[in-house]
mmCIF file of C-alpha atoms in Angstrom:
data_model
loop_
_atom_site.group_PDB
_atom_site.id
_atom_site.type_symbol
_atom_site.label_atom_id
_atom_site.label_comp_id
_atom_site.label_asym_id
_atom_site.label_seq_id
_atom_site.Cartn_x
_atom_site.Cartn_y
_atom_site.Cartn_z
ATOM 1 C CA MET Q 1 37.434 7.148 52.737
ATOM 2 C CA GLY Q 2 40.774 9.885 53.361
ATOM 3 C CA ILE Q 3 41.572 9.589 49.733
ATOM 4 C CA ILE Q 4 37.653 10.163 48.531
ATOM 5 C CA TRP Q 5 37.899 13.289 50.688
ATOM 6 C CA PHE Q 6 41.024 14.527 49.501
ATOM 7 C CA HIS Q 7 40.103 14.117 46.187
ATOM 8 C CA ILE Q 8 36.757 15.933 46.731
ATOM 9 C CA ARG Q 9 38.401 18.808 48.518
ATOM 10 C CA LYS Q 10 41.484 18.867 45.244
ATOM 11 C CA ALA Q 11 38.507 18.769 43.274
ATOM 12 C CA PHE Q 12 36.261 21.952 45.006
ATOM 13 C CA THR Q 13 39.700 23.652 45.043
ATOM 14 C CA LEU Q 14 40.379 23.413 41.289
ATOM 15 C CA PHE Q 15 37.114 24.476 40.352
ATOM 16 C CA ARG Q 16 36.895 27.520 42.901
ATOM 17 C CA SER Q 17 40.248 28.304 41.042
ATOM 18 C CA GLU Q 18 39.840 27.710 37.659
ATOM 19 C CA VAL Q 19 36.137 27.957 37.142
ATOM 20 C CA LEU Q 20 34.738 30.455 39.592
ATOM 21 C CA VAL Q 21 37.356 33.263 39.218
ATOM 22 C CA LEU Q 22 36.481 33.993 35.387
ATOM 23 C CA PRO Q 23 32.449 35.156 34.369
ATOM 24 C CA SER Q 24 32.583 33.322 31.225
ATOM 25 C CA ARG Q 25 33.129 29.992 32.892
ATOM 26 C CA VAL Q 26 30.780 31.017 35.474
ATOM 27 C CA ALA Q 27 28.203 31.710 32.567
ATOM 28 C CA VAL Q 28 28.690 28.293 30.627
ATOM 29 C CA LEU Q 29 28.633 26.394 33.727
ATOM 30 C CA VAL Q 30 25.222 28.347 34.123
ATOM 31 C CA PHE Q 31 23.956 27.148 30.641
ATOM 32 C CA VAL Q 32 24.805 23.808 31.030
ATOM 33 C CA VAL Q 33 23.172 23.209 34.319
ATOM 34 C CA ALA Q 34 20.143 25.011 32.844
ATOM 35 C CA LEU Q 35 20.090 22.547 29.758
ATOM 36 C CA LEU Q 36 20.028 19.508 32.275
ATOM 37 C CA VAL Q 37 17.150 20.382 34.573
ATOM 38 C CA LEU Q 38 15.214 22.008 31.820
ATOM 39 C CA PRO Q 39 12.516 19.362 31.908
ATOM 40 C CA VAL Q 40 12.313 19.535 36.022
ATOM 41 C CA PHE Q 41 10.651 22.396 35.603
ATOM 42 C CA THR Q 42 9.074 22.232 31.819
ATOM 43 C CA GLN Q 43 8.481 19.580 28.726
ATOM 44 C CA ASP Q 44 6.362 21.827 27.020
ATOM 45 C CA PRO Q 45 6.883 20.050 23.471
ATOM 46 C CA TYR Q 46 7.460 22.646 21.078
ATOM 47 C CA LEU Q 47 10.197 23.924 23.481
ATOM 48 C CA LEU Q 48 11.826 20.723 23.684
ATOM 49 C CA ARG Q 49 11.614 19.963 19.910
ATOM 50 C CA VAL Q 50 12.934 23.750 19.592
ATOM 51 C CA LEU Q 51 15.671 22.976 22.096
ATOM 52 C CA ILE Q 52 16.222 19.222 20.339
ATOM 53 C CA PHE Q 53 17.402 20.887 16.967
ATOM 54 C CA THR Q 54 19.652 24.121 18.606
ATOM 55 C CA SER Q 55 21.498 21.286 20.169
ATOM 56 C CA VAL Q 56 22.133 19.185 16.720
ATOM 57 C CA PHE Q 57 22.529 22.269 14.980
ATOM 58 C CA ALA Q 58 25.208 23.411 17.728
ATOM 59 C CA ILE Q 59 27.188 20.865 16.892
ATOM 60 C CA PHE Q 60 27.055 21.677 12.912
ATOM 61 C CA ALA Q 61 28.311 25.280 13.676
ATOM 62 C CA ALA Q 62 30.988 24.039 15.875
ATOM 63 C CA SER Q 63 32.179 21.705 13.309
ATOM 64 C CA TRP Q 64 32.019 24.111 10.380
ATOM 65 C CA ASP Q 65 34.230 26.365 12.960
ATOM 66 C CA LEU Q 66 36.536 23.981 13.690
ATOM 67 C CA LEU Q 67 37.942 23.743 9.942
ATOM 68 C CA SER Q 68 37.075 27.404 8.292
ATOM 69 C CA GLY Q 69 37.280 29.403 11.631
ATOM 70 C CA PHE Q 70 40.394 27.477 12.947
ATOM 71 C CA THR Q 71 42.522 26.710 9.423
ATOM 72 C CA GLY Q 72 40.774 29.244 7.098
ATOM 73 C CA GLN Q 73 39.765 27.084 4.899
ATOM 74 C CA MET Q 74 36.177 28.629 4.065
ATOM 75 C CA ASN Q 75 33.504 26.261 3.107
ATOM 76 C CA PHE Q 76 30.706 26.964 1.911
ATOM 77 C CA GLY Q 77 29.179 23.517 1.340
ATOM 78 C CA HIS Q 78 29.410 22.542 4.757
ATOM 79 C CA ALA Q 79 25.881 20.812 4.225
ATOM 80 C CA LEU Q 80 27.600 18.437 2.502
ATOM 81 C CA PHE Q 81 28.890 16.596 5.564
ATOM 82 C CA PHE Q 82 25.614 16.999 7.246
ATOM 83 C CA GLY Q 83 23.952 15.654 4.238
ATOM 84 C CA VAL Q 84 25.875 13.025 3.142
ATOM 85 C CA ALA Q 85 25.768 11.628 7.121
ATOM 86 C CA ALA Q 86 22.274 11.741 7.065
ATOM 87 C CA TYR Q 87 21.601 9.646 4.211
ATOM 88 C CA THR Q 88 23.713 7.589 4.781
ATOM 89 C CA SER Q 89 22.201 6.873 8.701
ATOM 90 C CA GLY Q 90 18.599 6.688 6.619
ATOM 91 C CA LEU Q 91 19.786 4.362 3.808
ATOM 92 C CA ILE Q 92 21.311 1.918 6.122
ATOM 93 C CA ASN Q 93 18.849 2.139 8.620
ATOM 94 C CA VAL Q 94 16.099 1.434 6.281
ATOM 95 C CA HIS Q 95 16.757 -0.948 4.136
ATOM 96 C CA PHE Q 96 19.599 -2.647 6.545
ATOM 97 C CA LYS Q 97 17.625 -2.289 9.785
ATOM 98 C CA VAL Q 98 20.987 -0.970 11.005
ATOM 99 C CA PRO Q 99 19.932 0.284 14.395
ATOM 100 C CA TYR Q 100 20.417 3.838 15.045
ATOM 101 C CA PHE Q 101 23.437 3.910 17.670
ATOM 102 C CA LEU Q 102 25.598 2.285 14.507
ATOM 103 C CA SER Q 103 24.162 3.997 11.671
ATOM 104 C CA ILE Q 104 24.971 7.048 13.033
ATOM 105 C CA PRO Q 105 28.355 6.245 13.672
ATOM 106 C CA VAL Q 106 28.398 5.379 10.187
ATOM 107 C CA GLY Q 107 26.946 8.296 9.036
ATOM 108 C CA ALA Q 108 29.961 10.001 10.627
ATOM 109 C CA PHE Q 109 32.384 7.818 9.180
ATOM 110 C CA ALA Q 110 30.860 8.676 5.550
ATOM 111 C CA GLY Q 111 31.368 12.326 6.077
ATOM 112 C CA VAL Q 112 35.045 11.707 7.535
ATOM 113 C CA LEU Q 113 35.888 10.081 3.859
ATOM 114 C CA THR Q 114 33.395 13.127 2.441
ATOM 115 C CA GLY Q 115 36.247 15.219 3.820
ATOM 116 C CA LEU Q 116 39.103 13.201 2.367
ATOM 117 C CA ILE Q 117 37.092 13.772 -1.376
ATOM 118 C CA VAL Q 118 36.963 17.035 -0.614
ATOM 119 C CA GLY Q 119 39.808 18.166 0.945
ATOM 120 C CA ILE Q 120 42.175 16.709 -1.133
ATOM 121 C CA PRO Q 121 41.164 18.589 -4.742
ATOM 122 C CA CYS Q 122 40.759 21.946 -2.595
ATOM 123 C CA LEU Q 123 44.392 21.493 -0.842
ATOM 124 C CA ARG Q 124 45.448 24.078 -3.563
ATOM 125 C CA LEU Q 125 42.808 26.625 -3.305
ATOM 126 C CA ARG Q 126 42.672 29.231 -1.268
ATOM 127 C CA GLY Q 127 39.568 31.981 -0.754
ATOM 128 C CA THR Q 128 37.386 32.394 -3.173
ATOM 129 C CA TYR Q 129 38.472 29.786 -5.424
ATOM 130 C CA LEU Q 130 37.936 27.238 -2.611
ATOM 131 C CA ALA Q 131 34.934 28.667 -1.395
ATOM 132 C CA LEU Q 132 33.123 28.725 -4.566
ATOM 133 C CA THR Q 133 34.873 24.520 -5.311
ATOM 134 C CA THR Q 134 33.402 23.577 -1.662
ATOM 135 C CA LEU Q 135 29.773 25.279 -2.486
ATOM 136 C CA ALA Q 136 29.619 23.525 -5.677
ATOM 137 C CA PHE Q 137 29.829 19.779 -4.106
ATOM 138 C CA PRO Q 138 26.222 19.781 -2.389
ATOM 139 C CA ILE Q 139 24.921 20.967 -5.320
ATOM 140 C CA ILE Q 140 26.098 18.088 -7.422
ATOM 141 C CA LEU Q 141 25.465 15.614 -5.006
ATOM 142 C CA MET Q 142 21.800 17.093 -4.513
ATOM 143 C CA GLY Q 143 21.632 16.281 -8.701
ATOM 144 C CA LEU Q 144 22.610 12.749 -7.876
ATOM 145 C CA VAL Q 145 19.711 12.391 -5.547
ATOM 146 C CA PHE Q 146 17.348 13.474 -8.120
ATOM 147 C CA SER Q 147 19.242 11.545 -10.782
ATOM 148 C CA PHE Q 148 18.646 8.245 -8.818
ATOM 149 C CA PRO Q 149 15.065 8.067 -7.029
ATOM 150 C CA ASP Q 150 14.919 4.591 -6.405
ATOM 151 C CA VAL Q 151 17.679 4.636 -4.135
ATOM 152 C CA THR Q 152 17.407 8.180 -2.626
ATOM 153 C CA GLY Q 153 14.061 8.886 -2.357
ATOM 154 C CA GLY Q 154 14.124 11.685 -5.227
ATOM 155 C CA GLU Q 155 12.225 14.813 -3.579
ATOM 156 C CA LEU Q 156 10.461 12.965 -1.058
ATOM 157 C CA GLY Q 157 13.566 11.515 0.162
ATOM 158 C CA VAL Q 158 13.849 8.270 2.651
ATOM 159 C CA MET Q 159 11.523 7.885 5.612
ATOM 160 C CA GLY Q 160 10.630 5.413 8.474
ATOM 161 C CA LEU Q 161 13.683 5.407 9.855
ATOM 162 C CA GLU Q 162 14.202 4.534 13.590
ATOM 163 C CA THR Q 163 13.543 6.774 16.630
ATOM 164 C CA LEU Q 164 16.108 7.966 18.552
ATOM 165 C CA ALA Q 165 13.632 7.586 21.946
ATOM 166 C CA ARG Q 166 10.010 6.909 22.212
ATOM 167 C CA SER Q 167 10.030 9.874 24.560
ATOM 168 C CA ARG Q 168 10.597 13.739 23.728
ATOM 169 C CA ILE Q 169 12.490 13.863 27.233
ATOM 170 C CA HIS Q 170 14.646 11.326 26.133
ATOM 171 C CA VAL Q 171 15.464 12.589 22.794
ATOM 172 C CA TYR Q 172 15.847 16.085 24.354
ATOM 173 C CA TYR Q 173 18.844 14.392 26.453
ATOM 174 C CA ALA Q 174 20.441 12.864 23.991
ATOM 175 C CA SER Q 175 20.738 15.728 21.570
ATOM 176 C CA VAL Q 176 21.656 18.128 24.629
ATOM 177 C CA ILE Q 177 24.479 15.267 26.086
ATOM 178 C CA SER Q 178 25.420 15.132 23.004
ATOM 179 C CA MET Q 179 26.125 18.793 22.202
ATOM 180 C CA LEU Q 180 27.974 19.131 25.470
ATOM 181 C CA VAL Q 181 30.161 16.325 24.812
ATOM 182 C CA LEU Q 182 30.979 17.103 21.472
ATOM 183 C CA THR Q 183 31.829 20.194 21.501
ATOM 184 C CA SER Q 184 33.884 19.945 24.307
ATOM 185 C CA ILE Q 185 36.158 17.233 22.660
ATOM 186 C CA MET Q 186 36.098 19.580 19.458
ATOM 187 C CA TRP Q 187 37.317 22.756 22.112
ATOM 188 C CA LYS Q 188 40.308 20.321 23.365
ATOM 189 C CA ILE Q 189 40.897 19.240 19.688
ATOM 190 C CA THR Q 190 41.636 23.437 19.570
ATOM 191 C CA ASP Q 191 43.507 23.842 22.295
ATOM 192 C CA SER Q 192 45.907 21.179 21.581
ATOM 193 C CA ASN Q 193 48.918 21.005 19.950
ATOM 194 C CA THR Q 194 46.822 20.687 16.918
ATOM 195 C CA GLY Q 195 44.778 23.443 17.099
ATOM 196 C CA ILE Q 196 47.942 25.448 17.584
ATOM 197 C CA LEU Q 197 48.843 23.989 14.170
ATOM 198 C CA PHE Q 198 45.633 24.594 12.675
ATOM 199 C CA HIS Q 199 45.868 28.686 13.864
ATOM 200 C CA ALA Q 200 49.133 28.575 12.611
ATOM 201 C CA ILE Q 201 47.744 27.632 9.242
ATOM 202 C CA ARG Q 202 45.245 29.927 8.988
ATOM 203 C CA GLU Q 203 47.411 32.898 10.018
ATOM 204 C CA ASP Q 204 50.676 32.203 7.710
ATOM 205 C CA GLU Q 205 51.170 29.135 6.035
ATOM 206 C CA LEU Q 206 53.919 29.769 4.227
ATOM 207 C CA ALA Q 207 55.584 30.543 7.387
ATOM 208 C CA VAL Q 208 54.344 27.301 9.168
ATOM 209 C CA ARG Q 209 55.588 25.159 6.331
ATOM 210 C CA ALA Q 210 58.778 26.785 6.376
ATOM 211 C CA GLY Q 211 59.028 25.356 10.073
ATOM 212 C CA GLY Q 212 59.033 21.836 8.610
ATOM 213 C CA ILE Q 213 55.407 21.258 9.118
ATOM 214 C CA ASN Q 214 53.131 19.335 6.763
ATOM 215 C CA THR Q 215 50.569 21.570 6.567
ATOM 216 C CA THR Q 216 48.790 19.450 3.802
ATOM 217 C CA ARG Q 217 48.418 16.618 6.220
ATOM 218 C CA TYR Q 218 46.964 19.298 8.888
ATOM 219 C CA LYS Q 219 44.262 20.408 6.463
ATOM 220 C CA LEU Q 220 43.306 16.902 5.505
ATOM 221 C CA LEU Q 221 43.349 16.320 9.098
ATOM 222 C CA ALA Q 222 41.113 19.156 9.708
ATOM 223 C CA PHE Q 223 38.254 18.614 7.114
ATOM 224 C CA CYS Q 224 38.359 14.903 8.382
ATOM 225 C CA LEU Q 225 37.396 15.831 12.123
ATOM 226 C CA SER Q 226 34.860 18.538 10.691
ATOM 227 C CA GLY Q 227 33.369 16.095 8.551
ATOM 228 C CA PHE Q 228 33.182 13.499 11.417
ATOM 229 C CA PHE Q 229 31.517 16.050 13.301
ATOM 230 C CA ALA Q 230 28.930 17.310 11.161
ATOM 231 C CA GLY Q 231 28.723 13.678 10.209
ATOM 232 C CA ILE Q 232 26.714 13.208 13.522
ATOM 233 C CA ALA Q 233 24.708 16.279 13.881
ATOM 234 C CA GLY Q 234 23.849 15.089 10.601
ATOM 235 C CA GLY Q 235 22.656 11.237 11.896
ATOM 236 C CA LEU Q 236 21.481 12.544 14.795
ATOM 237 C CA TYR Q 237 19.030 15.195 12.825
ATOM 238 C CA ALA Q 238 17.582 12.296 10.325
ATOM 239 C CA HIS Q 239 16.848 9.873 13.473
ATOM 240 C CA ILE Q 240 14.929 12.913 15.006
ATOM 241 C CA MET Q 241 13.297 13.759 12.088
ATOM 242 C CA ARG Q 242 12.641 10.008 11.021
ATOM 243 C CA THR Q 243 13.199 11.218 7.644
ATOM 244 C CA VAL Q 244 15.925 12.756 4.776
ATOM 245 C CA GLY Q 245 15.270 14.752 2.175
ATOM 246 C CA PRO Q 246 17.127 16.679 -0.028
ATOM 247 C CA SER Q 247 17.252 19.722 2.100
ATOM 248 C CA THR Q 248 19.991 18.570 4.107
ATOM 249 C CA LEU Q 249 21.951 19.678 1.491
ATOM 250 C CA GLU Q 250 20.709 23.265 0.680
ATOM 251 C CA VAL Q 251 22.727 26.174 -0.127
ATOM 252 C CA SER Q 252 20.867 27.952 2.278
ATOM 253 C CA LEU Q 253 21.676 25.160 5.284
ATOM 254 C CA SER Q 254 25.360 25.987 4.459
ATOM 255 C CA PHE Q 255 24.769 29.568 4.539
ATOM 256 C CA GLN Q 256 22.891 29.540 7.576
ATOM 257 C CA VAL Q 257 25.673 27.877 9.154
ATOM 258 C CA ILE Q 258 27.984 30.391 8.200
ATOM 259 C CA ILE Q 259 26.057 33.497 9.885
ATOM 260 C CA TRP Q 260 25.258 31.148 12.810
ATOM 261 C CA SER Q 261 28.962 31.305 13.112
ATOM 262 C CA ILE Q 262 30.195 34.693 12.690
ATOM 263 C CA PHE Q 263 27.354 36.300 14.715
ATOM 264 C CA GLY Q 264 28.437 34.238 17.696
ATOM 265 C CA GLY Q 265 32.473 34.474 17.016
ATOM 266 C CA ILE Q 266 34.910 32.499 14.880
ATOM 267 C CA ALA Q 267 37.752 30.038 15.989
ATOM 268 C CA SER Q 268 36.028 29.730 19.785
ATOM 269 C CA ILE Q 269 33.721 26.397 19.471
ATOM 270 C CA TYR Q 270 32.330 27.990 21.577
ATOM 271 C CA GLY Q 271 31.244 31.319 19.625
ATOM 272 C CA PRO Q 272 29.489 29.272 17.225
ATOM 273 C CA VAL Q 273 27.465 26.622 20.085
ATOM 274 C CA ALA Q 274 26.330 30.423 21.330
ATOM 275 C CA GLY Q 275 25.245 31.838 17.872
ATOM 276 C CA VAL Q 276 23.019 28.828 17.188
ATOM 277 C CA PHE Q 277 21.185 29.041 20.616
ATOM 278 C CA ILE Q 278 20.779 32.957 20.229
ATOM 279 C CA LEU Q 279 19.739 33.159 16.385
ATOM 280 C CA PHE Q 280 17.319 29.363 15.977
ATOM 281 C CA PRO Q 281 15.276 30.211 18.841
ATOM 282 C CA LEU Q 282 15.092 33.539 17.631
ATOM 283 C CA ALA Q 283 14.019 32.852 14.447
ATOM 284 C CA GLU Q 284 11.405 30.299 16.215
ATOM 285 C CA VAL Q 285 10.156 33.543 18.184
ATOM 286 C CA LEU Q 286 9.982 36.025 14.757
ATOM 287 C CA ARG Q 287 7.201 33.613 13.165
ATOM 288 C CA ALA Q 288 4.837 35.599 15.088
ATOM 289 C CA PHE Q 289 5.706 38.319 12.869
ATOM 290 C CA PRO Q 290 5.709 36.414 9.500
ATOM 291 C CA LYS Q 291 5.862 39.737 7.548
ATOM 292 C CA TYR Q 292 8.849 41.555 9.186
ATOM 293 C CA ARG Q 293 10.783 38.315 10.529
ATOM 294 C CA MET Q 294 13.386 38.207 7.666
ATOM 295 C CA LEU Q 295 13.549 41.753 7.954
ATOM 296 C CA ILE Q 296 14.662 41.613 12.287
ATOM 297 C CA PHE Q 297 16.520 39.257 11.697
ATOM 298 C CA ALA Q 298 18.997 40.380 9.067
ATOM 299 C CA ILE Q 299 19.140 43.789 10.597
ATOM 300 C CA LEU Q 300 19.684 42.387 14.096
ATOM 301 C CA VAL Q 301 22.741 40.108 12.562
ATOM 302 C CA LEU Q 302 23.789 42.835 10.515
ATOM 303 C CA LEU Q 303 24.218 45.461 13.509
ATOM 304 C CA THR Q 304 25.799 43.070 15.827
ATOM 305 C CA LEU Q 305 28.569 41.942 12.767
ATOM 306 C CA ILE Q 306 29.413 45.896 11.833
ATOM 307 C CA PHE Q 307 29.662 46.801 15.936
ATOM 308 C CA MET Q 308 31.528 43.204 17.182
ATOM 309 C CA PRO Q 309 33.001 42.555 13.918
ATOM 310 C CA GLN Q 310 34.739 39.839 16.152
ATOM 311 C CA GLY Q 311 31.182 37.920 17.347
ATOM 312 C CA LEU Q 312 29.017 38.656 20.075
ATOM 313 C CA ILE Q 313 30.662 36.215 22.806
ATOM 314 C CA PRO Q 314 34.240 37.619 22.141
ATOM 315 C CA TRP Q 315 32.784 41.111 22.196
ATOM 316 C CA ILE Q 316 31.007 40.508 25.601
ATOM 317 C CA ARG Q 317 34.195 38.822 26.785
ATOM 318 C CA ASP Q 318 36.542 41.737 26.142
ATOM 319 C CA LYS Q 319 34.101 43.384 28.592
ATOM 320 C CA ILE Q 320 33.975 41.516 31.271
ATOM 321 C CA GLU Q 321 37.709 40.013 31.265
ATOM 322 C CA LYS Q 322 41.262 41.397 30.484
ATOM 323 C CA GLU Q 323 44.045 39.549 29.005
ATOM 324 C CA CYS Q 324 47.443 39.228 31.058
ATOM 325 C CA PRO Q 325 50.047 40.946 28.388
ATOM 326 C CA ARG Q 326 52.616 38.976 30.185
ATOM 327 C CA CYS Q 327 51.271 35.169 30.824
ATOM 328 C CA LYS Q 328 47.908 35.762 28.542
ATOM 329 C CA VAL Q 329 45.790 34.095 31.418
ATOM 330 C CA ARG Q 330 42.430 36.106 31.732
ATOM 331 C CA SER Q 331 41.429 37.742 34.676
ATOM 332 C CA ILE Q 332 37.996 39.290 35.670
ATOM 333 C CA ALA Q 333 37.630 43.086 33.994
ATOM 334 C CA THR Q 334 37.930 44.765 37.777
ATOM 335 C CA ARG Q 335 41.487 43.113 38.804
ATOM 336 C CA LYS Q 336 44.205 45.560 38.424
ATOM 337 C CA THR Q 337 46.975 42.571 38.436
ATOM 338 C CA CYS Q 338 47.082 39.117 37.035
ATOM 339 C CA ARG Q 339 45.638 36.273 39.101
ATOM 340 C CA ILE Q 340 48.536 34.104 38.120
ATOM 341 C CA CYS Q 341 51.461 36.583 37.536
ATOM 342 C CA ALA Q 342 50.579 39.706 39.010
ATOM 343 C CA ALA Q 343 51.700 41.509 36.171
ATOM 344 C CA SER Q 344 49.732 45.072 35.567
ATOM 345 C CA LEU Q 345 46.457 44.443 33.436
ATOM 346 C CA ASP Q 346 46.054 48.688 33.327
#
């Protein structure tokens, strides 16, 4: 019993000294708790449906950030991973009766394989050439979808997929918990040595290579990891919709994920997640003004990008927190000295 109390007190001390000291961490905690307890207060089907798809697209946006935000490999065809996984999950579920808890991981590994197929020819490309090459892949796959309608369902797609759960509440919790777990894993990856190398490749790949690091291996790893997480999002989407169609490969979906990520703040993981949780519900609200919906949406995004070029969330974080020039640890903006090394923050 004494050991249990020791660990409880230790966890509480850690929680008080590491979470409650920074407004950004408190905001994340409030966000997570609010998502988990929301169904206790309202079970409105429309609201839950919006949040279900918001959670799925948050995984999708974070997976783009893992590749393009951290390594600088600008991917304009990220819908490819999403669509390949959605079609793989849908086809094996409908034709081979593979249950969803197996078809979604299989779809995710199809995303990994796709990451390898796309990553190898793109390794020597940079900038505009890389962006245009990645853009071509989902267009090519969409052509194949229409060429083999007996297998892919053509324009109608694949229908009759097994649902994640009979109850919308269960689907909500499945999508929200998946989002929280997967984005935490992605954040942990970017906070590891691998993430530091991803950063370094984006900043100066030549210098990293000169240091004896095999940048090709790490760029391929980024493509595969991104394909895996985007694939899980695609598989979840397919089983929530219970249908898979060419819309999962559309160019607009690839551009949408870029807008969400840049709006929230790239190279952070939490920025794209916040971008989706702001912009996707906002687009739903603006459906009440169909004539001005796209105009309002475009002006809002444009103003954000002009006045907050690093993205909305990093801009807010820099207003409420300061980074120590000595140890790089963040403290609340009202502090005059660093909470770790006591260096001056003015």
